[in-house]
Every structure is written in C-alpha cells, then in structure tokens.
C-alpha positions as YAML, in Angstrom:
chain: A
units: angstrom
residues:
- id: 1
  name: ILE
  ca: [62.90, 73.60, 91.86]
- id: 2
  name: SER
  ca: [60.31, 72.75, 94.45]
- id: 3
  name: LEU
  ca: [60.78, 74.27, 97.88]
- id: 4
  name: LYS
  ca: [59.05, 74.07, 101.20]
- id: 5
  name: LYS
  ca: [57.61, 77.36, 102.41]
- id: 6
  name: GLU
  ca: [60.32, 77.83, 105.03]
- id: 7
  name: GLN
  ca: [63.14, 77.29, 102.47]
- id: 8
  name: GLU
  ca: [64.61, 79.86, 100.14]
- id: 9
  name: SER
  ca: [66.40, 79.51, 96.84]
- id: 10
  name: ILE
  ca: [69.51, 81.61, 96.14]
- id: 11
  name: GLN
  ca: [71.14, 81.54, 92.74]
- id: 12
  name: SER
  ca: [74.63, 82.96, 92.64]
- id: 13
  name: PHE
  ca: [76.99, 83.74, 89.78]
- id: 14
  name: SER
  ca: [80.60, 84.68, 90.44]
- id: 15
  name: LEU
  ca: [83.26, 85.92, 88.04]
- id: 16
  name: ILE
  ca: [86.86, 86.45, 89.14]
- id: 17
  name: LEU
  ca: [89.50, 87.94, 86.86]
- id: 18
  name: ASN
  ca: [93.13, 88.21, 87.92]
- id: 19
  name: SER
  ca: [95.70, 89.94, 85.72]
- id: 20
  name: LEU
  ca: [99.45, 90.22, 86.07]
- id: 21
  name: TYR
  ca: [100.78, 93.13, 84.00]
- id: 22
  name: SER
  ca: [104.40, 92.93, 85.11]
- id: 23
  name: LYS
  ca: [106.46, 91.41, 87.87]
- id: 24
  name: ASN
  ca: [105.25, 94.14, 90.25]
- id: 25
  name: LEU
  ca: [101.83, 95.25, 88.94]
- id: 26
  name: SER
  ca: [98.63, 93.22, 89.19]
- id: 27
  name: SER
  ca: [94.88, 93.70, 89.10]
- id: 28
  name: SER
  ca: [91.84, 91.71, 90.15]
- id: 29
  name: ILE
  ca: [88.11, 92.02, 89.60]
- id: 30
  name: ASN
  ca: [85.60, 90.01, 91.60]
- id: 31
  name: PHE
  ca: [81.94, 90.21, 90.54]
- id: 32
  name: ILE
  ca: [79.12, 88.38, 92.33]
- id: 33
  name: TYR
  ca: [75.46, 88.35, 91.30]
- id: 34
  name: ASN
  ca: [72.94, 86.90, 93.76]
- id: 35
  name: LYS
  ca: [69.35, 86.20, 92.78]
- id: 36
  name: TYR
  ca: [67.15, 85.61, 95.79]
- id: 37
  name: ALA
  ca: [63.79, 83.85, 95.73]
- id: 38
  name: GLU
  ca: [62.37, 86.65, 97.88]
- id: 39
  name: GLN
  ca: [63.50, 90.20, 98.52]
- id: 40
  name: GLU
  ca: [66.41, 89.95, 100.96]
- id: 41
  name: LEU
  ca: [67.23, 92.67, 103.45]
- id: 42
  name: PHE
  ca: [70.78, 94.05, 103.68]
- id: 43
  name: MET
  ca: [72.06, 91.48, 101.18]
- id: 44
  name: PRO
  ca: [73.28, 93.15, 97.97]
- id: 45
  name: ILE
  ca: [72.27, 91.66, 94.66]
- id: 46
  name: TYR
  ca: [75.48, 92.87, 92.98]
- id: 47
  name: ASN
  ca: [78.96, 92.85, 94.59]
- id: 48
  name: LEU
  ca: [81.93, 94.25, 92.69]
- id: 49
  name: ASP
  ca: [85.47, 94.46, 94.07]
- id: 50
  name: ILE
  ca: [88.30, 95.91, 92.00]
- id: 51
  name: VAL
  ca: [91.89, 95.99, 93.30]
- id: 52
  name: ASN
  ca: [95.06, 97.22, 91.61]
- id: 53
  name: SER
  ca: [98.31, 96.37, 93.38]
- id: 54
  name: TYR
  ca: [101.96, 97.29, 93.11]
- id: 55
  name: GLU
  ca: [104.57, 95.29, 95.00]
- id: 56
  name: SER
  ca: [108.34, 95.58, 95.14]
- id: 57
  name: ASN
  ca: [110.86, 94.21, 97.63]
- id: 58
  name: ASN
  ca: [110.03, 96.76, 100.34]
- id: 59
  name: LEU
  ca: [106.86, 98.52, 99.21]
- id: 60
  name: SER
  ca: [103.30, 97.29, 98.72]
- id: 61
  name: ILE
  ca: [100.45, 99.56, 97.55]
- id: 62
  name: SER
  ca: [96.86, 98.56, 96.76]
- id: 63
  name: LEU
  ca: [94.14, 100.85, 95.43]
- id: 64
  name: GLY
  ca: [90.71, 99.29, 95.44]
- id: 65
  name: ALA
  ca: [87.00, 99.87, 95.17]
- id: 66
  name: GLU
  ca: [84.34, 97.83, 96.93]
- id: 67
  name: MET
  ca: [80.78, 98.22, 95.60]
- id: 68
  name: LYS
  ca: [77.54, 96.73, 96.88]
- id: 69
  name: LEU
  ca: [74.68, 97.59, 94.55]
- id: 70
  name: LYS
  ca: [70.91, 97.10, 94.71]
- id: 71
  name: THR
  ca: [70.47, 96.43, 98.42]
- id: 72
  name: TYR
  ca: [67.15, 96.62, 100.27]
- id: 73
  name: GLY
  ca: [66.64, 97.72, 103.85]
- id: 74
  name: ILE
  ca: [63.71, 98.00, 106.23]
- id: 75
  name: HIS
  ca: [62.35, 101.08, 108.01]
- id: 76
  name: LEU
  ca: [61.33, 100.99, 111.65]
- id: 77
  name: ASN
  ca: [57.70, 100.71, 110.47]
- id: 78
  name: THR
  ca: [58.62, 97.41, 108.67]
- id: 79
  name: GLU
  ca: [58.40, 98.99, 105.21]
- id: 80
  name: THR
  ca: [61.16, 97.89, 102.80]
- id: 81
  name: PHE
  ca: [63.08, 100.36, 100.66]
- id: 82
  name: LYS
  ca: [66.02, 100.42, 98.21]
- id: 83
  name: MET
  ca: [69.19, 101.56, 99.96]
- id: 84
  name: ASN
  ca: [71.83, 103.82, 98.44]
- id: 85
  name: GLU
  ca: [74.71, 102.15, 96.68]
- id: 86
  name: TYR
  ca: [77.68, 101.29, 98.89]
- id: 87
  name: ILE
  ca: [80.90, 102.46, 97.22]
- id: 88
  name: ASN
  ca: [84.13, 102.38, 99.19]
- id: 89
  name: LEU
  ca: [87.38, 103.53, 97.59]
- id: 90
  name: TYR
  ca: [90.44, 102.62, 99.64]
- id: 91
  name: LEU
  ca: [94.24, 102.63, 99.63]
- id: 92
  name: ASN
  ca: [96.38, 100.17, 101.60]
- id: 93
  name: SER
  ca: [100.16, 100.46, 101.75]
- id: 94
  name: SER
  ca: [102.99, 98.83, 103.61]
- id: 95
  name: LEU
  ca: [106.69, 99.66, 103.75]
- id: 96
  name: LYS
  ca: [109.06, 96.91, 104.90]
- id: 97
  name: ILE
  ca: [111.87, 98.51, 106.86]
- id: 98
  name: SER
  ca: [113.45, 95.21, 107.95]
- id: 99
  name: ASP
  ca: [112.45, 91.56, 108.30]
- id: 100
  name: SER
  ca: [110.85, 92.33, 111.65]
- id: 101
  name: LEU
  ca: [109.61, 95.91, 111.14]
- id: 102
  name: ASN
  ca: [106.84, 97.19, 108.81]
- id: 103
  name: PHE
  ca: [105.21, 100.59, 108.54]
- id: 104
  name: GLU
  ca: [101.57, 100.58, 107.37]
- id: 105
  name: PHE
  ca: [99.41, 103.43, 106.04]
- id: 106
  name: ASN
  ca: [95.78, 102.89, 105.01]
- id: 107
  name: VAL
  ca: [93.05, 105.28, 103.83]
- id: 108
  name: ASN
  ca: [89.45, 104.08, 103.82]
- id: 109
  name: ASN
  ca: [86.33, 105.69, 102.28]
- id: 110
  name: ILE
  ca: [88.41, 108.11, 100.21]
- id: 111
  name: LEU
  ca: [85.26, 109.51, 98.57]
- id: 112
  name: ASN
  ca: [83.92, 110.41, 102.04]
- id: 113
  name: ARG
  ca: [80.53, 108.89, 101.21]
- id: 114
  name: TYR
  ca: [77.72, 108.20, 103.64]
- id: 115
  name: ASN
  ca: [77.84, 104.42, 103.17]
- id: 116
  name: GLU
  ca: [75.34, 102.26, 105.04]
- id: 117
  name: MET
  ca: [75.87, 98.51, 105.11]
- id: 118
  name: PHE
  ca: [72.86, 98.33, 107.46]
- id: 119
  name: PHE
  ca: [70.08, 100.88, 107.90]
- id: 120
  name: MET
  ca: [71.17, 103.74, 110.17]
- id: 121
  name: TYR
  ca: [74.68, 102.28, 110.70]
- id: 122
  name: PRO
  ca: [76.92, 104.38, 108.45]
- id: 123
  name: GLN
  ca: [80.55, 103.71, 107.70]
- id: 124
  name: LEU
  ca: [83.00, 106.28, 109.02]
- id: 125
  name: GLY
  ca: [83.82, 109.12, 106.63]
- id: 126
  name: ILE
  ca: [87.29, 109.28, 105.18]
- id: 127
  name: ASN
  ca: [89.59, 107.71, 107.75]
- id: 128
  name: LEU
  ca: [93.30, 107.04, 108.07]
- id: 129
  name: LEU
  ca: [95.01, 104.18, 109.83]
- id: 130
  name: THR
  ca: [98.75, 104.08, 110.36]
- id: 131
  name: GLY
  ca: [100.76, 101.64, 112.34]
- id: 132
  name: ILE
  ca: [104.01, 99.90, 112.92]
- id: 133
  name: LYS
  ca: [104.18, 96.11, 112.89]
- id: 134
  name: TRP
  ca: [107.09, 94.70, 114.85]
- id: 135
  name: LYS
  ca: [107.75, 90.96, 114.89]
- id: 136
  name: PHE
  ca: [110.03, 89.70, 117.63]
...
C-alpha cells in the first residue's frame, strides 16, 4: 500500500458470534481488532463486547461486558502513554407491565472501576438508572 503523508492506513478485523441457547436465552460476542499505521490516541486497538440476554413475554434482562484494551492517550505535555484498560460490566432490564407501560432498571459500571475513555474524563462509578416508559 502506498500512501501520501497526510493519509493513514487502518486495518480492521471483526468477528461477531451470536448464539441462541433456547427460546429465551441468547448470547453474543463482538470482537474488533484495529491496526493503525501510526499510534492513535484514544482509539482502542482491541474492542470486545459480550452480552448474555434472557427474554420472556414480560421480562427482558441483559448482562454484558464492554472492554476497550490497549488504548493510548496524551499527557498535557504532549507525551503519549498507554491508558488503563476500559472494562464496563452492566445490567439492563425491562419489565413490560402493559402494552403502553414499561418499567426499566439499569446498572452501569458494576465493578465500580475508574474507567477513562478519554484522558482525565472518567466514567461515573457504579450507577443506577430506573424509569417508567409510558406510550400514549
């Protein structure tokens, strides 16, 4: 591959596996590998998302993990460094009370990690989100 100096080459490999274990239980794995021509900032080389889901007529529960591995950042003095791995374990659930009313309960960052997608911008610690969705 010949490139001009202002162009960059990105090679990407993606693997997606979806499994259905029963009528109600499923799993998916999404792996992405990115190979950059130069060291990229805040762009992970490895992305891995794993989700296990259970669904019935009225209940939906998903337990997942989102991982961004081998990411580089930049200090204020323009020096690059390897950032900590981003690992987010989460739980999303929804209970259908009627055709127009749903109750939702989500937990994010269950491991309560200090995750930084960008340098000095951490994700919230463990956090809960509940809500009612009403369609009218």
